[in-house]
């Protein structure tokens, strides 16, 4: 390399000249966000390059492990400061000298938009790329909806942008989002590429014609995206913008994108989603764990290979762990293996892994007995939720595993302190409460038991995070955060039925609010028998003056356990949820037996009452110290129970007074 002359364009942006190539580095910790200072520095750098004869090309890269993490979310809600990002992006694309993006790490949102405006993109092998704006209730606002389709086509752009899905470099390369991947830091390769490009015509993304596509493929992608969006406004708006990318000029498309971005940025949904964004960052800061290092985990034992155990095993295999699955006998082991292999087959079908990836994962899997867990660094128990079964198992496990092995129970309702007490080292046990299907659901409640050591809790959190999950720490109580709130929700939903609302009205109201499924559809899907067994267990100690709804008991007595038995609150002829006169009769009889004259309950009252009980139970969990912060409760309900993220969660709704 030749001379290196450092030039500073703003606090966050500096550059050095390397053999005629201006290497611009964005250094704006923690994630190189496109703040006002960063934007003005980057624009100044591009303009400088345009006017200096000694500069033949430009490379843009990021310091640290991020390229650019997007617009500065902390600036949202404040008046825009010039230069705005679209202006910077336009200057890059229109530059007469080649600009190459050296994507050293995450290029997200406005970060990817900067890269898309460059004339060539080289990424390091650990980079991720995406336009996650819809997760913040907005659309990309600096050209993403207009430039990405020009590279990958409308159908793919719809799929990625409307879901806010990021891709790793291998996928980005095959889609044409980037031009080249290099191991490690891409800066040196980018300088070489920039020099080569200086003598060639520039490929400006915004000037490319859209790839020719089958309209049916586009329609399918749009339908899929819209059905996933539920009541969220941003995905539908993004789809509109992307679809029209081919119908008019780049300038017109950009103008409409900008107007949509500004309108959505100030919407209630965007505010709620920003709350969720910062809630996720807050959840990562666990009091008492400052400076505590998690233990190294390479091998995870999973006891039980039912629905839950196999899902956990697949998550662990996907995250690169060695996995030992424990089953009671050869037959159960074979079934467990088939279940895991089946989940991996499905991942191949949906394009998430290839055949080689499946084979490599299965090489890291072994199936054995509890005795084989002596090499495990972490053991997650996922067997039937019965205290005797679990305590006996942990007593045995305690003698087999190493003294430093972390033990975790996946119990939903049992007392993990009682399970810990069955071991000689209760401090090494925590709860890892996954949600079914565990290879899909993002939430993991990490339960801090009475004696859990900080290092053990930190290990549980670190592993959950490496599995790609969202860990939320909570204390011990029956049902932890989620199931306890869900019990209150169930109780209130049943009160509403007794008062006069029909299950289908309640479900419709909650689905209209944005829930993935209404409560009664969820009860039927999950099965009514577990809650029935709990009610029977609690019957002897229940306060007789407390309001108690018997409808679900009657349904269970009739063998109506939900979808799996073909009927519950609804009937399921051909698998389709249908109002069932038999269930209606049970409801009417129960109301009559109590002398209740049913009244019409409005959908606003339904939503209000159900949201209010969730928030009240959340308050109780906070008062008891089970939940650390209100925003943790919101995260649990959004990621484990289908609460619409764009509403911000029950605690946010209550705090902001957003009830209907
Ligand atoms: C956008 O780009 C709109 C444009 O289309 C249009 C413009 C006109 N801004 O997650 P971490 C903070 S919308 C401000 O733990 P990691 C975060 O709060 C944006 N702050 O790190 C935290 O602060 P604290 C689209 C941000 O290494 C700290 O950085 N972009 C931003 O696990 C560390 O965060 C996105 O949605 C931001 N953009 O992961 C990307 N991002 O320490 C969102 C982070 O005080 N960001 N912070 O709690 C991410 O996905 C991850 O942060 C990232 C790093 C993968 C980058």
mmCIF file of C-alpha atoms and ligand atoms in Angstrom, residues 28-35 39 65-76 84-87 89 105-113 128 130-136 138-145 166 257-258 261-262 265 277-278 280-282 284-285 465, ligand 1:
data_model
loop_
_atom_site.group_PDB
_atom_site.id
_atom_site.type_symbol
_atom_site.label_atom_id
_atom_site.label_comp_id
_atom_site.label_asym_id
_atom_site.label_seq_id
_atom_site.Cartn_x
_atom_site.Cartn_y
_atom_site.Cartn_z
ATOM 1 C CA UNK A 28 -19.908 5.495 15.623
ATOM 2 C CA UNK A 29 -20.220 3.039 18.518
ATOM 3 C CA UNK A 30 -22.067 0.960 19.502
ATOM 4 C CA UNK A 31 -23.447 0.012 16.045
ATOM 5 C CA UNK A 32 -22.236 2.758 13.647
ATOM 6 C CA UNK A 33 -25.790 4.074 13.365
ATOM 7 C CA UNK A 34 -26.487 6.736 10.726
ATOM 8 C CA UNK A 35 -26.741 9.632 13.182
ATOM 9 C CA UNK A 39 -24.558 11.345 7.732
ATOM 10 C CA UNK A 65 -18.076 -5.622 14.184
ATOM 11 C CA UNK A 66 -20.850 -3.663 12.467
ATOM 12 C CA UNK A 67 -20.921 -2.049 9.026
ATOM 13 C CA UNK A 68 -23.863 0.258 9.764
ATOM 14 C CA UNK A 69 -26.701 -0.804 12.089
ATOM 15 C CA UNK A 70 -29.212 1.487 10.366
ATOM 16 C CA UNK A 71 -30.696 4.858 11.084
ATOM 17 C CA UNK A 72 -30.200 6.063 14.648
ATOM 18 C CA UNK A 73 -33.388 4.850 16.321
ATOM 19 C CA UNK A 74 -32.812 7.248 19.191
ATOM 20 C CA UNK A 75 -33.293 10.152 16.725
ATOM 21 C CA UNK A 76 -36.800 8.956 15.774
ATOM 22 C CA UNK A 84 -31.139 13.189 5.569
ATOM 23 C CA UNK A 85 -30.029 9.679 4.698
ATOM 24 C CA UNK A 86 -31.685 9.587 1.249
ATOM 25 C CA UNK A 87 -29.508 12.572 0.250
ATOM 26 C CA UNK A 89 -27.442 7.596 -0.435
ATOM 27 C CA UNK A 105 -20.461 -6.835 9.754
ATOM 28 C CA UNK A 106 -24.188 -6.188 10.086
ATOM 29 C CA UNK A 107 -25.559 -3.957 7.322
ATOM 30 C CA UNK A 108 -29.106 -3.331 8.453
ATOM 31 C CA UNK A 109 -31.800 -0.882 7.483
ATOM 32 C CA UNK A 110 -30.160 2.368 6.427
ATOM 33 C CA UNK A 111 -26.851 0.474 6.569
ATOM 34 C CA UNK A 112 -27.913 -1.863 3.800
ATOM 35 C CA UNK A 113 -29.426 1.075 1.928
ATOM 36 C CA UNK A 128 -25.570 -10.148 7.946
ATOM 37 C CA UNK A 130 -31.305 -6.988 5.940
ATOM 38 C CA UNK A 131 -33.993 -4.348 5.960
ATOM 39 C CA UNK A 132 -35.633 -4.923 9.374
ATOM 40 C CA UNK A 133 -37.568 -1.611 9.334
ATOM 41 C CA UNK A 134 -41.026 -3.239 9.494
ATOM 42 C CA UNK A 135 -40.048 -4.579 12.907
ATOM 43 C CA UNK A 136 -39.946 -0.936 13.965
ATOM 44 C CA UNK A 138 -41.753 1.690 9.425
ATOM 45 C CA UNK A 139 -40.670 0.991 5.857
ATOM 46 C CA UNK A 140 -37.108 1.450 4.619
ATOM 47 C CA UNK A 141 -36.723 5.181 4.078
ATOM 48 C CA UNK A 142 -33.545 5.520 2.037
ATOM 49 C CA UNK A 143 -34.270 3.558 -1.109
ATOM 50 C CA UNK A 144 -34.484 -0.005 0.206
ATOM 51 C CA UNK A 145 -37.908 -0.716 -1.276
ATOM 52 C CA UNK A 166 -31.936 -10.614 7.486
ATOM 53 C CA UNK A 257 -41.160 5.698 -0.062
ATOM 54 C CA UNK A 258 -39.943 8.750 1.838
ATOM 55 C CA UNK A 261 -41.552 6.348 5.929
ATOM 56 C CA UNK A 262 -42.250 9.741 7.531
ATOM 57 C CA UNK A 265 -42.414 6.845 11.780
ATOM 58 C CA UNK A 277 -36.930 -2.770 20.433
ATOM 59 C CA UNK A 278 -35.631 -1.063 23.557
ATOM 60 C CA UNK A 280 -35.331 -6.360 24.118
ATOM 61 C CA UNK A 281 -32.118 -4.474 24.817
ATOM 62 C CA UNK A 282 -33.199 -3.825 28.429
ATOM 63 C CA UNK A 284 -30.375 -8.321 28.161
ATOM 64 C CA UNK A 285 -29.242 -6.288 31.164
ATOM 65 C CA UNK A 465 -29.113 -16.297 23.049
HETATM 66 C C1 LIG B 1 -33.633 2.448 9.576
HETATM 67 O O1 LIG B 1 -32.508 2.149 9.288
HETATM 68 C C2 LIG B 1 -34.488 3.380 8.754
HETATM 69 C C3 LIG B 1 -33.937 3.655 7.380
HETATM 70 O O2 LIG B 1 -34.429 2.736 6.449
HETATM 71 C C4 LIG B 1 -34.417 4.985 6.898
HETATM 72 C C5 LIG B 1 -33.683 6.158 7.307
HETATM 73 C C6 LIG B 1 -34.118 7.425 6.616
HETATM 74 N N1 LIG B 1 -29.987 3.090 16.530
HETATM 75 O O3 LIG B 1 -28.578 -5.062 19.808
HETATM 76 P P1 LIG B 1 -27.396 -4.738 20.639
HETATM 77 C C7 LIG B 1 -28.080 0.218 20.343
HETATM 78 S S1 LIG B 1 -34.360 1.850 10.975
HETATM 79 C C8 LIG B 1 -29.662 3.430 17.772
HETATM 80 O O4 LIG B 1 -27.358 -5.223 22.033
HETATM 81 P P2 LIG B 1 -25.681 -6.481 19.119
HETATM 82 C C9 LIG B 1 -28.902 -0.635 21.281
HETATM 83 O O5 LIG B 1 -30.012 0.066 21.768
HETATM 84 C C10 LIG B 1 -33.081 0.977 11.802
HETATM 85 N N2 LIG B 1 -29.190 2.559 18.689
HETATM 86 O O6 LIG B 1 -26.030 -5.157 19.900
HETATM 87 C C11 LIG B 1 -27.879 -0.965 22.335
HETATM 88 O O7 LIG B 1 -27.776 0.165 23.178
HETATM 89 P P3 LIG B 1 -27.570 0.014 24.751
HETATM 90 C C12 LIG B 1 -32.937 -0.358 11.210
HETATM 91 C C13 LIG B 1 -29.046 1.293 18.311
HETATM 92 O O8 LIG B 1 -24.215 -6.436 18.910
HETATM 93 C C14 LIG B 1 -26.582 -1.089 21.561
HETATM 94 O O9 LIG B 1 -26.807 -0.384 20.324
HETATM 95 N N3 LIG B 1 -31.919 -1.066 11.956
HETATM 96 C C15 LIG B 1 -29.366 0.855 17.018
HETATM 97 O O10 LIG B 1 -26.304 -7.662 19.781
HETATM 98 C C16 LIG B 1 -26.175 -2.499 21.248
HETATM 99 O O11 LIG B 1 -27.255 -3.164 20.602
HETATM 100 C C17 LIG B 1 -32.226 -1.960 12.878
HETATM 101 O O12 LIG B 1 -33.377 -2.198 13.163
HETATM 102 C C18 LIG B 1 -29.846 1.830 16.100
HETATM 103 N N4 LIG B 1 -30.158 1.498 14.836
HETATM 104 O O13 LIG B 1 -26.405 -6.330 17.715
HETATM 105 C C19 LIG B 1 -31.052 -2.661 13.493
HETATM 106 N N5 LIG B 1 -29.122 -0.464 16.928
HETATM 107 O O14 LIG B 1 -26.246 -0.683 24.901
HETATM 108 C C20 LIG B 1 -31.222 -2.765 14.953
HETATM 109 C C21 LIG B 1 -28.639 -0.839 18.120
HETATM 110 O O15 LIG B 1 -27.620 1.414 25.246
HETATM 111 N N6 LIG B 1 -30.026 -3.245 15.619
HETATM 112 N N7 LIG B 1 -28.588 0.202 18.967
HETATM 113 O O16 LIG B 1 -28.725 -0.834 25.221
HETATM 114 C C22 LIG B 1 -29.676 -4.543 15.653
HETATM 115 O O17 LIG B 1 -30.292 -5.401 15.049
HETATM 116 C C23 LIG B 1 -28.487 -4.898 16.518
HETATM 117 O O18 LIG B 1 -28.289 -3.862 17.411
HETATM 118 C C24 LIG B 1 -27.168 -5.163 15.763
HETATM 119 C C25 LIG B 1 -26.045 -5.350 16.807
HETATM 120 C C26 LIG B 1 -27.281 -6.457 14.947
HETATM 121 C C27 LIG B 1 -26.778 -4.024 14.854
#
